[in-house]
GROMACS .gro file of C-alpha atoms in nm:
model
  211
    1ASP     CA    1 -17.326   1.258  10.715
    2GLU     CA    2 -16.998   1.299  10.906
    3THR     CA    3 -16.815   1.027  10.711
    4GLU     CA    4 -16.909   1.174  10.373
    5HIS     CA    5 -16.806   1.523  10.487
    6ILE     CA    6 -16.465   1.400  10.609
    7GLN     CA    7 -16.405   1.208  10.287
    8HIS     CA    8 -16.497   1.520  10.089
    9VAL     CA    9 -16.250   1.733  10.287
   10VAL     CA   10 -15.962   1.489  10.237
   11THR     CA   11 -16.031   1.422   9.870
   12ASN     CA   12 -16.077   1.787   9.773
   13HIS     CA   13 -15.802   1.939   9.987
   14GLU     CA   14 -15.588   2.158   9.753
   15PRO     CA   15 -15.433   2.436   9.970
   16ARG     CA   16 -15.110   2.475   9.770
   17ASP     CA   17 -15.267   2.642   9.466
   18LYS     CA   18 -15.621   2.734   9.560
   19ALA     CA   19 -15.797   2.932   9.831
   20VAL     CA   20 -15.980   2.686  10.053
   21ALA     CA   21 -16.323   2.766  10.189
   22PRO     CA   22 -16.420   2.464  10.403
   23GLN     CA   23 -16.747   2.412  10.580
   24LYS     CA   24 -16.733   2.507  10.944
   25LEU     CA   25 -16.839   2.289  11.233
   26PRO     CA   26 -17.005   2.574  11.429
   27LEU     CA   27 -17.052   2.419  11.772
   28GLU     CA   28 -16.727   2.224  11.788
   29GLN     CA   29 -16.523   2.508  11.641
   30GLU     CA   30 -16.674   2.761  11.880
   31GLN     CA   31 -16.601   2.540  12.181
   32PHE     CA   32 -16.244   2.485  12.067
   33SER     CA   33 -16.190   2.857  11.999
   34ARG     CA   34 -16.261   2.931  12.365
   35THR     CA   35 -15.954   2.726  12.461
   36VAL     CA   36 -15.714   2.905  12.223
   37LYS     CA   37 -15.480   3.142  12.407
   38SER     CA   38 -15.238   3.406  12.283
   39CYS     CA   39 -14.989   3.620  12.471
   40LEU     CA   40 -14.926   3.963  12.318
   41PRO     CA   41 -14.642   4.162  12.480
   42ASN     CA   42 -14.802   4.498  12.398
   43LEU     CA   43 -15.108   4.396  12.601
   44ASN     CA   44 -14.957   4.174  12.870
   45ASP     CA   45 -14.623   4.245  13.039
   46LYS     CA   46 -14.607   3.881  13.155
   47CYS     CA   47 -14.541   3.765  12.798
   48GLN     CA   48 -14.172   3.677  12.790
   49THR     CA   49 -13.959   3.767  12.485
   50PHE     CA   50 -13.625   3.601  12.549
   51ILE     CA   51 -13.336   3.728  12.333
   52PRO     CA   52 -13.049   3.478  12.275
   53ALA     CA   53 -12.688   3.569  12.350
   54ASP     CA   54 -12.623   3.667  11.986
   55ASP     CA   55 -12.896   3.938  12.010
   56THR     CA   56 -13.095   3.782  11.724
   57PRO     CA   57 -13.461   3.725  11.812
   58ARG     CA   58 -13.579   3.375  11.717
   59VAL     CA   59 -13.936   3.347  11.591
   60ALA     CA   60 -14.104   3.009  11.534
   61ILE     CA   61 -14.401   2.966  11.303
   62LEU     CA   62 -14.573   2.662  11.448
   63ALA     CA   63 -14.765   2.425  11.222
   64PRO     CA   64 -14.794   2.049  11.189
   65PRO     CA   65 -14.636   1.904  10.872
   66GLY     CA   66 -14.846   1.994  10.568
   67ASP     CA   67 -14.919   2.257  10.306
   68PHE     CA   68 -15.058   2.516  10.550
   69GLY     CA   69 -14.727   2.569  10.727
   70ASP     CA   70 -14.533   2.612  10.402
   71TRP     CA   71 -14.802   2.849  10.272
   72ILE     CA   72 -14.805   3.072  10.580
   73PHE     CA   73 -14.425   3.075  10.607
   74ARG     CA   74 -14.398   3.210  10.250
   75TRP     CA   75 -14.663   3.471  10.328
   76ALA     CA   76 -14.495   3.583  10.653
   77THR     CA   77 -14.158   3.611  10.478
   78LYS     CA   78 -14.314   3.825  10.207
   79VAL     CA   79 -14.484   4.049  10.463
   80VAL     CA   80 -14.156   4.114  10.645
   81ASP     CA   81 -13.976   4.177  10.315
   82SER     CA   82 -14.245   4.433  10.225
   83THR     CA   83 -14.131   4.665  10.503
   84ARG     CA   84 -13.873   4.939  10.465
   85LEU     CA   85 -13.628   4.726  10.660
   86GLY     CA   86 -13.696   4.425  10.440
   87SER     CA   87 -13.435   4.150  10.453
   88THR     CA   88 -13.219   4.357  10.690
   89VAL     CA   89 -13.453   4.281  10.981
   90ASN     CA   90 -13.248   4.123  11.260
   91MET     CA   91 -13.461   3.814  11.312
   92ASP     CA   92 -13.431   3.439  11.269
   93MET     CA   93 -13.776   3.317  11.159
   94GLN     CA   94 -13.824   2.944  11.111
   95LEU     CA   95 -14.108   2.706  11.033
   96VAL     CA   96 -14.120   2.426  11.291
   97SER     CA   97 -14.365   2.140  11.333
   98HIS     CA   98 -14.296   2.047  11.697
   99VAL     CA   99 -14.429   2.236  11.997
  100PRO     CA  100 -14.150   2.370  12.223
  101PRO     CA  101 -14.135   2.241  12.582
  102TYR     CA  102 -14.336   2.427  12.842
  103GLY     CA  103 -14.164   2.735  12.982
  104TYR     CA  104 -14.029   3.057  12.837
  105GLY     CA  105 -13.737   3.160  12.618
  106LYS     CA  106 -13.455   3.035  12.837
  107THR     CA  107 -13.619   2.692  12.836
  108HIS     CA  108 -13.705   2.649  12.469
  109GLY     CA  109 -13.483   2.912  12.305
  110TRP     CA  110 -13.754   3.102  12.115
  111THR     CA  111 -13.830   3.472  12.143
  112LYS     CA  112 -14.183   3.459  11.999
  113LEU     CA  113 -14.416   3.192  11.866
  114ILE     CA  114 -14.672   3.224  11.586
  115ARG     CA  115 -14.943   2.958  11.589
  116ILE     CA  116 -15.132   2.884  11.265
  117LEU     CA  117 -15.500   2.819  11.333
  118PRO     CA  118 -15.698   2.664  11.045
  119ARG     CA  119 -16.049   2.782  10.980
  120SER     CA  120 -16.170   2.430  11.048
  121LEU     CA  121 -15.996   2.180  11.273
  122LEU     CA  122 -16.114   1.907  11.040
  123LEU     CA  123 -15.939   2.070  10.746
  124GLY     CA  124 -15.628   2.120  10.960
  125ALA     CA  125 -15.629   1.750  11.046
  126ALA     CA  126 -15.666   1.660  10.678
  127ASP     CA  127 -15.370   1.882  10.587
  128ALA     CA  128 -15.156   1.736  10.866
  129ILE     CA  129 -15.225   1.376  10.777
  130ARG     CA  130 -15.159   1.441  10.407
  131GLY     CA  131 -14.830   1.600  10.504
  132SER     CA  132 -14.730   1.286  10.693
  133LEU     CA  133 -14.792   1.042  10.407
  134LYS     CA  134 -14.495   0.821  10.332
  135LEU     CA  135 -14.336   0.795   9.988
  136GLY     CA  136 -14.569   0.596   9.764
  137GLN     CA  137 -14.875   0.644   9.982
  138THR     CA  138 -15.181   0.824   9.848
  139GLN     CA  139 -15.471   0.998  10.019
  140ASN     CA  140 -15.698   0.720   9.890
  141GLU     CA  141 -15.545   0.494  10.156
  142LEU     CA  142 -15.662   0.718  10.440
  143THR     CA  143 -15.945   0.595  10.659
  144LEU     CA  144 -16.190   0.767  10.888
  145LYS     CA  145 -15.994   0.618  11.180
  146ASP     CA  146 -15.676   0.786  11.051
  147LEU     CA  147 -15.841   1.124  11.028
  148LYS     CA  148 -15.999   1.100  11.373
  149ALA     CA  149 -15.657   1.016  11.518
  150ALA     CA  150 -15.506   1.317  11.340
  151LEU     CA  151 -15.784   1.537  11.477
  152ARG     CA  152 -15.709   1.425  11.834
  153GLN     CA  153 -15.339   1.495  11.780
  154LEU     CA  154 -15.419   1.842  11.644
  155LEU     CA  155 -15.631   1.923  11.947
  156ARG     CA  156 -15.346   1.824  12.179
  157TYR     CA  157 -15.105   2.025  11.964
  158HIS     CA  158 -15.304   2.346  12.006
  159CYS     CA  159 -15.365   2.284  12.377
  160ARG     CA  160 -14.988   2.263  12.428
  161VAL     CA  161 -14.934   2.588  12.238
  162SER     CA  162 -15.198   2.759  12.451
  163HIS     CA  163 -15.017   2.628  12.760
  164LEU     CA  164 -14.699   2.800  12.638
  165ALA     CA  165 -14.892   3.126  12.608
  166ALA     CA  166 -14.885   3.151  12.987
  167HIS     CA  167 -14.522   3.266  12.972
  168THR     CA  168 -14.408   3.303  12.609
  169ALA     CA  169 -14.518   3.566  12.355
  170VAL     CA  170 -14.764   3.383  12.125
  171LEU     CA  171 -14.962   3.517  11.830
  172THR     CA  172 -15.253   3.310  11.701
  173LEU     CA  173 -15.278   3.364  11.326
  174GLU     CA  174 -15.624   3.268  11.206
  175MET     CA  175 -15.633   3.153  10.845
  176ASP     CA  176 -15.994   3.272  10.827
  177LEU     CA  177 -15.875   3.628  10.894
  178LEU     CA  178 -15.593   3.596  10.644
  179ALA     CA  179 -15.838   3.491  10.374
  180SER     CA  180 -16.097   3.762  10.447
  181ALA     CA  181 -15.875   4.056  10.552
  182PRO     CA  182 -15.512   3.997  10.444
  183TYR     CA  183 -15.396   4.348  10.533
  184VAL     CA  184 -15.536   4.320  10.886
  185ALA     CA  185 -15.358   3.987  10.929
  186SER     CA  186 -15.035   4.134  10.787
  187GLU     CA  187 -15.050   4.436  11.018
  188GLY     CA  188 -15.112   4.209  11.316
  189LEU     CA  189 -14.808   4.002  11.226
  190LEU     CA  190 -14.584   4.308  11.189
  191ASN     CA  191 -14.706   4.459  11.514
  192PHE     CA  192 -14.632   4.133  11.694
  193LEU     CA  193 -14.280   4.137  11.545
  194ASN     CA  194 -14.237   4.509  11.625
  195ILE     CA  195 -14.214   4.597  11.255
  196THR     CA  196 -14.463   4.854  11.131
  197ALA     CA  197 -14.339   5.052  10.830
  198PHE     CA  198 -14.428   4.948  10.474
  199GLN     CA  199 -14.224   5.040  10.170
  200HIS     CA  200 -14.311   5.389  10.047
  201GLY     CA  201 -14.619   5.395  10.270
  202GLU     CA  202 -14.788   5.116  10.072
  203ARG     CA  203 -15.097   4.964  10.227
  204GLU     CA  204 -15.242   4.771   9.931
  205GLU     CA  205 -15.381   4.433  10.031
  206ASP     CA  206 -15.256   4.289   9.701
  207ASN     CA  207 -14.900   4.326   9.826
  208MET     CA  208 -14.972   4.072  10.096
  209ASP     CA  209 -15.110   3.800   9.869
  210ILE     CA  210 -14.928   3.470   9.854
  211LYS     CA  211 -14.782   3.375   9.518
   0.00000   0.00000   0.00000
């Protein structure tokens, strides 16, 4: 039953401290995945990487308000700090919840965008709506109507990011990949940021875990 499944997702959503393994919605998720676009500069010379006047690349990690964005931002910071360059990397990386306006760097001011894609859109909607709760509100007050509205907003959110991928460098970071192959996800992030060397040649996946 759809209602029972949605209530289970909202009630049992604990991404801050635990690894989440939600049920997938195979057909819907597959159809949505076909619409997700990235733009990788090493594969497509049309991907713009605008550098601001101060020569500091600006990288946005895009995620709606919620635990997922905070979680991935901590992980990405740790990955960058695990390189030989570490904190000396000339880069301004920020977590932002709004999608930049359509265009490329001179329009929105970002060099590269990193989109966080939840394993399940339903779980992503649950995380987003929990992150938007007002002071004093609890998840017990959420209704099926609330979650459906959040799901529609999340779909529009990702469609807008895919639209940006026509001109701006965009990496789609799948949380499913991060959970199953953290080193592969870490290497993909560093390659996208043009950072490749780990400290002392380390390649252990444990170094990429989020604490």
